[in-house]
XYZ file of C-alpha atoms in Angstrom:
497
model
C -24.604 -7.153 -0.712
C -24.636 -3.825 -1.659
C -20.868 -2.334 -1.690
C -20.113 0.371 0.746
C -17.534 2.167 -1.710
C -17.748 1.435 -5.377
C -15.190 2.804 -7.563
C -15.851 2.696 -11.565
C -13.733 3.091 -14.425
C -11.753 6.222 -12.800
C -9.075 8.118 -14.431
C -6.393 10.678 -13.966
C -3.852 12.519 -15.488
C -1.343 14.845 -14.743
C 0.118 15.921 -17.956
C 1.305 13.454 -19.780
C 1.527 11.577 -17.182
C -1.059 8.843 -16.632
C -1.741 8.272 -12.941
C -5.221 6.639 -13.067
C -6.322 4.411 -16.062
C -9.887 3.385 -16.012
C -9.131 1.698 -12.234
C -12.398 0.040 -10.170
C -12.737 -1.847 -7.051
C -15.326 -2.076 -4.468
C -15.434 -2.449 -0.713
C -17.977 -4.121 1.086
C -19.502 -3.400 4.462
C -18.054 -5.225 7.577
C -14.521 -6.126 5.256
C -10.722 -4.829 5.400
C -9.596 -4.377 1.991
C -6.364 -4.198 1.378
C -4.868 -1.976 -1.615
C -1.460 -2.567 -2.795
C 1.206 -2.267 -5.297
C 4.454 -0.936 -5.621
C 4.788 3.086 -5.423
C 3.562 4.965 -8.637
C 1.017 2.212 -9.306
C -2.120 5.218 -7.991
C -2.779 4.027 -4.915
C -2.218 7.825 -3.324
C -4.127 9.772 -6.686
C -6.796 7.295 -5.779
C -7.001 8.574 -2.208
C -6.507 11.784 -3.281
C -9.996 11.373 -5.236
C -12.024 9.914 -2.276
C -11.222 12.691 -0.306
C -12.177 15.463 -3.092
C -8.783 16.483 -3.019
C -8.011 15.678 -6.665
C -10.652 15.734 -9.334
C -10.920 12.895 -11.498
C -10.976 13.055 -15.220
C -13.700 9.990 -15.426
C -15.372 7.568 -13.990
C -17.949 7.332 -10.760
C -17.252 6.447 -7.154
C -20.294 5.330 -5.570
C -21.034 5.372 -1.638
C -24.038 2.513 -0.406
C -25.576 2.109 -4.072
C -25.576 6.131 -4.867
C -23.474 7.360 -7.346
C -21.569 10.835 -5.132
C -19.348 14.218 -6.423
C -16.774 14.343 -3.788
C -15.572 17.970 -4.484
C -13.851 18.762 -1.157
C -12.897 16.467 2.317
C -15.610 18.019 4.207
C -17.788 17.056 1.874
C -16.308 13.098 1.513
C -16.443 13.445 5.900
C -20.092 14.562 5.380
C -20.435 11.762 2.589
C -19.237 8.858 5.552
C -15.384 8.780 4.014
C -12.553 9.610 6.534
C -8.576 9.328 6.427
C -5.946 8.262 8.047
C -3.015 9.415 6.512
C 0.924 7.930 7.113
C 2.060 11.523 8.524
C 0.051 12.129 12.126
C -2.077 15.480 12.347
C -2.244 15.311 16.195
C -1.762 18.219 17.995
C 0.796 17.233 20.685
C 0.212 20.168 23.177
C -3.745 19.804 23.267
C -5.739 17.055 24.986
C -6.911 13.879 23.792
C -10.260 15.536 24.320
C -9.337 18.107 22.307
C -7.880 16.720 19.488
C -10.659 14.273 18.848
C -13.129 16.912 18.495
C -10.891 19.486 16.720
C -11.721 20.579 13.189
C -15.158 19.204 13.533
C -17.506 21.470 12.401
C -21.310 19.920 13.589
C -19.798 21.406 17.280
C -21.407 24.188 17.927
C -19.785 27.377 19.394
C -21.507 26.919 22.509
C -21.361 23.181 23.063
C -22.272 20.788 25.783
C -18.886 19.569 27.211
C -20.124 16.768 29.109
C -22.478 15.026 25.953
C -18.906 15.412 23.599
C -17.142 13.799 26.587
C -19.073 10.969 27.229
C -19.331 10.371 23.175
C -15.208 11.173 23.015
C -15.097 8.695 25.489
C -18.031 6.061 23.749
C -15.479 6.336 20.353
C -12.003 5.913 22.539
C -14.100 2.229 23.870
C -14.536 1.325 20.968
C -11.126 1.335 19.771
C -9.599 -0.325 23.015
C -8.108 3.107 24.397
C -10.302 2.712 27.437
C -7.411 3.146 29.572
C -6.413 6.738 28.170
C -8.133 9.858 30.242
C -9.475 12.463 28.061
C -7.424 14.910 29.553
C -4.318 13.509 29.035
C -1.828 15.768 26.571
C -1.789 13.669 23.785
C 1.964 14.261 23.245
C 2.107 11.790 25.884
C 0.616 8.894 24.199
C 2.465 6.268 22.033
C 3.060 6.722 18.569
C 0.807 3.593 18.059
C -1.512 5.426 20.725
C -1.976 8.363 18.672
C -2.384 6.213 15.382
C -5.472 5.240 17.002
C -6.329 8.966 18.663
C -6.594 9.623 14.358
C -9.087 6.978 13.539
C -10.640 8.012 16.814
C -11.124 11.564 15.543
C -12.746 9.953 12.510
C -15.331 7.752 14.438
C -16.808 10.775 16.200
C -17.541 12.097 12.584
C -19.976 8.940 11.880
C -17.169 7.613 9.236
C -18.480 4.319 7.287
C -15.494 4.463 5.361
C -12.265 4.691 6.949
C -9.500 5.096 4.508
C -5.863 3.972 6.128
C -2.434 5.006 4.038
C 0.419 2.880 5.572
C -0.820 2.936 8.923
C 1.824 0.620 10.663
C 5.142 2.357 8.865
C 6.422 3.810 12.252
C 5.048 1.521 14.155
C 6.423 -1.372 17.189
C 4.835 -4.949 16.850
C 2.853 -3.910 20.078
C 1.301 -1.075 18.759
C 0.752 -2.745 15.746
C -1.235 -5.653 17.336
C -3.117 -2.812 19.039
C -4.064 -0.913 15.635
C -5.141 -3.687 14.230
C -6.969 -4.903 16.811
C -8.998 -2.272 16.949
C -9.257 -2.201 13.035
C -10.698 -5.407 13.419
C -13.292 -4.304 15.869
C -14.785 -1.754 13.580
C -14.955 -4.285 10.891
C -17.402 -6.612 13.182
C -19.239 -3.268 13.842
C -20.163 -2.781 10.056
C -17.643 -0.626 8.841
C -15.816 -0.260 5.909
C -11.723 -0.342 5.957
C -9.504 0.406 3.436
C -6.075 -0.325 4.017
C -2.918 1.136 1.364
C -0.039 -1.062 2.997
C 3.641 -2.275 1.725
C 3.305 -5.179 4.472
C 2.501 -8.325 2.784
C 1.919 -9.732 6.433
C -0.476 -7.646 7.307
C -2.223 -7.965 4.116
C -2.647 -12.108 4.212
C -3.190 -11.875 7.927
C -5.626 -9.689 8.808
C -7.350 -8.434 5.833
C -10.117 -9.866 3.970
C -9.629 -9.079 0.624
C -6.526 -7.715 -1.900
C -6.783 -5.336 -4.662
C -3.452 -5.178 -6.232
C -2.964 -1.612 -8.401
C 0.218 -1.542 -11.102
C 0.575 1.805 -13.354
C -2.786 3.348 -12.555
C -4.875 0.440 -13.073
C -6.343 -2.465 -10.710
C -4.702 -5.288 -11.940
C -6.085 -8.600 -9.771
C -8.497 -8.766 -6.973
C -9.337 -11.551 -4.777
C -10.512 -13.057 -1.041
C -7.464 -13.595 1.522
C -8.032 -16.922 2.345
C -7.222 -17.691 -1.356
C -3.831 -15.702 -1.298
C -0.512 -16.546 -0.593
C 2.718 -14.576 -0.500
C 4.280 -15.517 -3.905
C 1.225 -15.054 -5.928
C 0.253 -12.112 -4.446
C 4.114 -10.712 -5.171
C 3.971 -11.818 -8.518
C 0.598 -9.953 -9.294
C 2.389 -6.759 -7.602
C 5.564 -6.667 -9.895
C 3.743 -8.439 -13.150
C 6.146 -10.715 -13.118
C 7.067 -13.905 -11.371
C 9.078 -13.416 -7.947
C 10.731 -16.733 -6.559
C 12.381 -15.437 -3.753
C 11.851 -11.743 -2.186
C 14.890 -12.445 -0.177
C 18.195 -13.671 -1.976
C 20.102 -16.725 -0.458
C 21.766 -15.254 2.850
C 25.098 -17.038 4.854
C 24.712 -20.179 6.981
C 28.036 -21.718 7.138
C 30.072 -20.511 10.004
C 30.997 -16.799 10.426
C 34.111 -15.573 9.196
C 36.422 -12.600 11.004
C 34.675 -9.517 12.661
C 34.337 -6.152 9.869
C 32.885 -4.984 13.429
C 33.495 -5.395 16.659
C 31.239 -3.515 19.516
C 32.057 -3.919 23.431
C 29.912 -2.481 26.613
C 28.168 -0.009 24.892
C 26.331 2.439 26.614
C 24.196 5.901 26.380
C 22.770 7.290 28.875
C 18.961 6.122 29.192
C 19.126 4.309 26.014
C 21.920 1.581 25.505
C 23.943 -0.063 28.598
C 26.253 -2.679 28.219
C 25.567 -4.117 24.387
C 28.568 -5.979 22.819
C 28.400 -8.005 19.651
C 30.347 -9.034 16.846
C 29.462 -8.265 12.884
C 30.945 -10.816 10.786
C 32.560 -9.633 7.384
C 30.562 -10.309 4.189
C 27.394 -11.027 6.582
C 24.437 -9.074 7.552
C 23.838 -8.497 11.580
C 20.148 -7.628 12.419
C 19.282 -5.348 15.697
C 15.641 -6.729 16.608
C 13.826 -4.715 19.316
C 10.939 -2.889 19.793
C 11.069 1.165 19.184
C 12.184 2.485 22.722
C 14.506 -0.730 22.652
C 17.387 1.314 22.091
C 18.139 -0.797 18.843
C 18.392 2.365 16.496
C 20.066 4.594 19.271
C 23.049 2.034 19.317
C 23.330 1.768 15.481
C 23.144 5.604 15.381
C 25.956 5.555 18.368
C 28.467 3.552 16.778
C 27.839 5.826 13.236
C 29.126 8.830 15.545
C 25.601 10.039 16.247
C 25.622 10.193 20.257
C 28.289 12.422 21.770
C 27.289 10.663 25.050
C 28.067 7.326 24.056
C 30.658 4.951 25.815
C 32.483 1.833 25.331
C 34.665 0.680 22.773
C 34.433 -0.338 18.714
C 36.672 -1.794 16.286
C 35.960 -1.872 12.034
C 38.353 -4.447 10.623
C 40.697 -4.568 13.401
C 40.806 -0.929 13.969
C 39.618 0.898 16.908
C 37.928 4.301 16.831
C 36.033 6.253 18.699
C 32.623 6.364 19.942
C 31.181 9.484 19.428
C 32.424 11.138 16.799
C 31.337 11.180 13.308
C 34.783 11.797 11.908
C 36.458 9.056 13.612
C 33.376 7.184 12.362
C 33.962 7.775 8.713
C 37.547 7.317 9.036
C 37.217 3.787 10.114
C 34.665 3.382 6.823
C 31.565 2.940 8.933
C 28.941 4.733 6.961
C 25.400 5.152 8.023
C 22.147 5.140 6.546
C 19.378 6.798 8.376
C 15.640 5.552 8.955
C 14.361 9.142 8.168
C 16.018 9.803 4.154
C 13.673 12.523 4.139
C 15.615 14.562 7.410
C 18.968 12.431 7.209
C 19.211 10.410 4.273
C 18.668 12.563 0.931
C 19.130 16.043 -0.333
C 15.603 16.383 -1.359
C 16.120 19.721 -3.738
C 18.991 18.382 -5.260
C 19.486 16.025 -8.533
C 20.248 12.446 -7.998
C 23.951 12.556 -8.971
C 24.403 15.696 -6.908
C 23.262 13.346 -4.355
C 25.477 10.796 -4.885
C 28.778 12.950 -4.965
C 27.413 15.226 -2.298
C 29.484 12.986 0.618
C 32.636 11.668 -1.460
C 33.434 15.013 -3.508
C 37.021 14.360 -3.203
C 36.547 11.721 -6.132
C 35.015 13.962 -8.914
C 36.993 17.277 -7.875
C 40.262 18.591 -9.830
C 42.569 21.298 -9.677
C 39.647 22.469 -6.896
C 36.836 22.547 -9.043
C 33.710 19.769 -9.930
C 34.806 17.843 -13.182
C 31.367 16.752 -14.741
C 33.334 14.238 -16.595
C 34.040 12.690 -13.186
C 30.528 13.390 -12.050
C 29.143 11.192 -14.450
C 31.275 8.561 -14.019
C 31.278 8.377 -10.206
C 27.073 8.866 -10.276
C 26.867 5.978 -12.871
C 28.977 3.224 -11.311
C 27.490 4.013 -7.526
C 23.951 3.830 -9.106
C 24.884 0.751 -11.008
C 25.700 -0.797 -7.593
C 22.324 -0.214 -5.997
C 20.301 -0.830 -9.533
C 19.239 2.583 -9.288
C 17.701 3.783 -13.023
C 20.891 6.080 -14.590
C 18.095 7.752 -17.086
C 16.806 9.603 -13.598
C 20.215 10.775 -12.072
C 19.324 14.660 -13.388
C 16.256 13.819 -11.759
C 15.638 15.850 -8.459
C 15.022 13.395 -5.169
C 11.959 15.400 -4.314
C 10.022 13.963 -7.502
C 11.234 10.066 -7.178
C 9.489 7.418 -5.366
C 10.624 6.192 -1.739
C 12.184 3.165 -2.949
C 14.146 5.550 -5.542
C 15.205 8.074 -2.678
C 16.068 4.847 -0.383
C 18.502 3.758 -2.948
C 20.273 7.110 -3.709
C 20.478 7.089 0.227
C 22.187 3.551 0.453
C 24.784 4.491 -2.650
C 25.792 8.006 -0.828
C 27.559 5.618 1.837
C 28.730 3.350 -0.230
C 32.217 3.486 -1.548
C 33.743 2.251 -4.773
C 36.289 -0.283 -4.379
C 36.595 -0.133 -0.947
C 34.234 -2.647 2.117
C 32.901 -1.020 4.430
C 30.873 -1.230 7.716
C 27.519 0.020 6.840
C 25.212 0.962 9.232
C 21.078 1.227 8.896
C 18.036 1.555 10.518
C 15.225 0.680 8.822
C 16.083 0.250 5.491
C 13.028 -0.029 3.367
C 10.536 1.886 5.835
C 7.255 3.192 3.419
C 9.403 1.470 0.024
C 7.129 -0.788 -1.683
C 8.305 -4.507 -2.352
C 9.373 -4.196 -6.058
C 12.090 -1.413 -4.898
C 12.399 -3.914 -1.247
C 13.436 -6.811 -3.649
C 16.229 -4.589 -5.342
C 17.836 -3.075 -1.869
C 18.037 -6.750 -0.910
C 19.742 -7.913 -3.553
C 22.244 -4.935 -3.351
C 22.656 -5.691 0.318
C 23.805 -9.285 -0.356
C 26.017 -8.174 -3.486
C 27.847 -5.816 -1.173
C 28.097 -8.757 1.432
C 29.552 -10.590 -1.629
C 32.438 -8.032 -2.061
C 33.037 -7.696 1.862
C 30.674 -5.271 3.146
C 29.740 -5.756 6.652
C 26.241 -4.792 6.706
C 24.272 -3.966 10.407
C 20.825 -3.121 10.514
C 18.036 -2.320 12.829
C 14.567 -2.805 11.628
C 10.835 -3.196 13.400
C 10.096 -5.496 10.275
C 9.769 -9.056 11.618
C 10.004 -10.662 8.195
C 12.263 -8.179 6.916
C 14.563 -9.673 10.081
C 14.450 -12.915 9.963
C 14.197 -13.033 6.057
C 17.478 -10.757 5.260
C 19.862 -11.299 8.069
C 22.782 -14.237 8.515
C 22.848 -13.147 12.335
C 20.242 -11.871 14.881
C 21.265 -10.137 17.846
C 18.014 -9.108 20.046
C 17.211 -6.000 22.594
C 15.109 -5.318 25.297
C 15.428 -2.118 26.910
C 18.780 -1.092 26.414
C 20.279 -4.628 27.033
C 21.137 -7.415 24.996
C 19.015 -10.429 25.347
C 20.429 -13.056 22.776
C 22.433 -13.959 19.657
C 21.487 -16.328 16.948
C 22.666 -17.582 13.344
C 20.605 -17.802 10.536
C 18.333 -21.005 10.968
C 18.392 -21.010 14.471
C 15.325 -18.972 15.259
C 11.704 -18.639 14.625
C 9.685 -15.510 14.817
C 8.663 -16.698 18.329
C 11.600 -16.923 19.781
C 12.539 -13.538 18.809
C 9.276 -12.164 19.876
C 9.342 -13.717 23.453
C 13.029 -11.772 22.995
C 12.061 -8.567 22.432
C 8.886 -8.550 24.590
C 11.168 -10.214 27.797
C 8.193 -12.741 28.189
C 10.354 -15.664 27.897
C 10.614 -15.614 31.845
């Protein structure tokens, strides 16, 4: 069969810096093909070529047998190549009519409204949307709705390739399921899907083939159905992997680090009590809209409005109030480092000092001496590379910026409650590996960890006690070992009657 997207012996640099080295794969019609590897190993240059948006330095990229120039993304839409990038393009204020056909220039200035409809409305079958009106403002639709609005708009441009960069990062199990069910749709229609993806789930489970990429080349390639999750890891990092997730706590829990009792923000949270053991980690499971991350972001201080009662290590403090928050040594670590978590234009030891500058400050000025201690020891704690603290967060990978976020709240020789939602959204596993082994070292010294996270394997996988949500509420409680991914699902979905 005659590949659908060839890609031969390409190659990139930037500077001295080697981005593509003589990488090939090919995609064949009818097939999800899954790209992976951890972040820096090309994936995005390689993207950036399909869609004429970077020029290589060598090689060919071939489209159905013929060997193709892509010098702009109009002309790789024109060639049958379309993307679907992480960040969503929609225009919230406009239609879903609208936005499907926007940007498309084979519509005419004086266009038949009802043909476009009635093919608007063909493409939104054919994804499973039939139940969304073409006049609905498309700020109104899910975020897992709108995912699919974007391949939509891509469909109506006659796209044989669709090209998908971490489709699923924001996304609920539900609208997951719904993403890929349409994914899988095209697929038995003939078309070509190329999926960049962290999730090793997704990856065995729905995709039919794996190219792993690792520093600018393609490394390993091979069917599905012949892959499992350690050997795919191990071709990922280039080295062997037993265990993504270290050994967690099963023995009984120990006292409360934190304590939470009835509470409650308007429209979001009502009534949610749990305890956090010391030295374990607590994970929030829920669907987004569960008010999981609301409550974590509560307790941190976050919601004014909040109500109810907290203790950290016997303490009480208040709800509502950041200071209080920090007082009591519950730190938080946000699901967006980008807005929240990191100082993007500043170094990564600036970073690091930024929130505790009362330990590198004397006689009221910054000691560097002090700087460079403090920056060394909290990136030592989070195996964060010392040779890039001068190095500016804008220029380091997610998994980089994830850790500098996760050592800003951390403090030296002191436990602490930490707080997180999502913590390793869009970080690839060889940087997900290293945040989990931090989070069970600073269990080991005390820490009380809680997080939130959408990441069924991340859940189950990392944390020594599962509390689930559904709509505000609390729904159940369980220790490590004591629940399967079902369970937690019928949970979080309220379908267990």
């Amino acid at each position: 069969m005659t590949p659908a997207l060839k890609v031969s012996h390409v190659s990139k640099s930037f500077g001295a810096v080697q981005a593509l080295a003589n990488a090939s794969f090919e995609a064949l019609p009818g097939q999800i093909h899954a790209v992976c590897g951890e972040n820096g190993a090309g994936k995005s240059t390689l993207l950036g070529i399909l869609m004429g948006v970077i020029e290589p330095d060598a090689g060919e990229i071939a489209l159905q047998g013929q060997v193709r120039s892509i010098r702009d993304p109009a002309e790789a839409q024109s060639l049958g190549i379309g993307l679907v990038s992480q960040e969503l393009s929609i225009a919230p204020h406009l239609s879903v009519y609208d936005n499907i056909w926007l940007g498309y220039r084979a519509v005419p200035l004086l266009h038949r409204r009802k043909y476009l409809a009635a093919r608007a409305k063909e493409v939104m079958e054919a994804i499973g949307l039939n139940s969304i009106s073409l006049t609905d403002r498309a700020g109104s639709l899910s975020i897992g709705e709108q995912q699919l609005l974007e391949i939509a708009r891509m469909l109506i441009r006659n796209v044989e390739v669709l090209l998908l960069d971490e489709p699923t990062a924001t996304l609920s199990d539900h609208e997951i399921e719904l993403v890929f069910a349409a994914l899988k749709r095209l697929r038995d229609q003939g078309k070509t899907i190329v999926l960049i993806t962290h999730r090793l789930g997704e990856v065995l489970e729905t995709c039919d083939r794996v190219t792993v990429m690792r520093n600018g080349a393609d490394v390993w390639s091979s069917p599905t159905s012949e892959v499992d999750r350690p050997l795919l890891v191990r071709h990922m990092l280039g080295r062997p992997l037993d265990e993504l997730y270290p050994e967690g706590e099963t023995g009984s829990a120990c006292q409360p680090g934190l304590i939470v009792e009835s509470l409650s923000v308007q429209g979001h949270v009502s009534g949610l009590s749990f305890a956090a053991p010391k030295g374990h980690i607590t994970g929030i499971a829920g669907q987004i809209g569960s008010g999981a991350f609301m409550a974590l972001r509560a307790i941190a201080g976050l919601r004014y409005d909040a109500t109810g009662a907290a203790s950290s290590w016997g303490r009480d403090f208040r709800l509502g109030s950041v200071p209080a928050a920090l007082k009591a040594n519950v730190r938080f670590v946000s699901e967006d480092r980008a807005a929240e978590g990191v100082f993007l234009k500043l170094k990564a030891s600036e970073n690091l000092y930024a929130t505790q500058l009362d330990t590198v400050v004397e006689r009221g000025l910054i000691a560097s001496s002090r700087v460079h201690e403090h920056a060394d020891a909290l990136a030592g704690m989070v195996a964060f590379d010392t040779a890039r603290l001068d190095a500016r967060c804008q220029d380091l990978s997610g998994g980089n910026q994830q850790k500098i976020a996760i050592a800003r709240s951390v403090v030296p020789g002191e436990a602490c409650v930490l707080i997180m939602n999502e913590p390793t959204r869009g970080v690839d596993v060889g940087a997900r590996a290293d945040i989990y082994q931090t989070l069970r070292r600073l269990c080991d010294v005390g820490y009380t960890i809680v997080m939130a996270t959408t990441d069924m394997e991340e859940l189950i996988g990392l944390s020594d006690v599962i509390v689930t949500m559904y709509r505000g509420r609390k729904v159940n409680q369980y220790s490590r070992g004591e629940v399967s991914r079902d369970r937690i699902l019928m949970d979080i979905t309220h379908s267990a009657g």
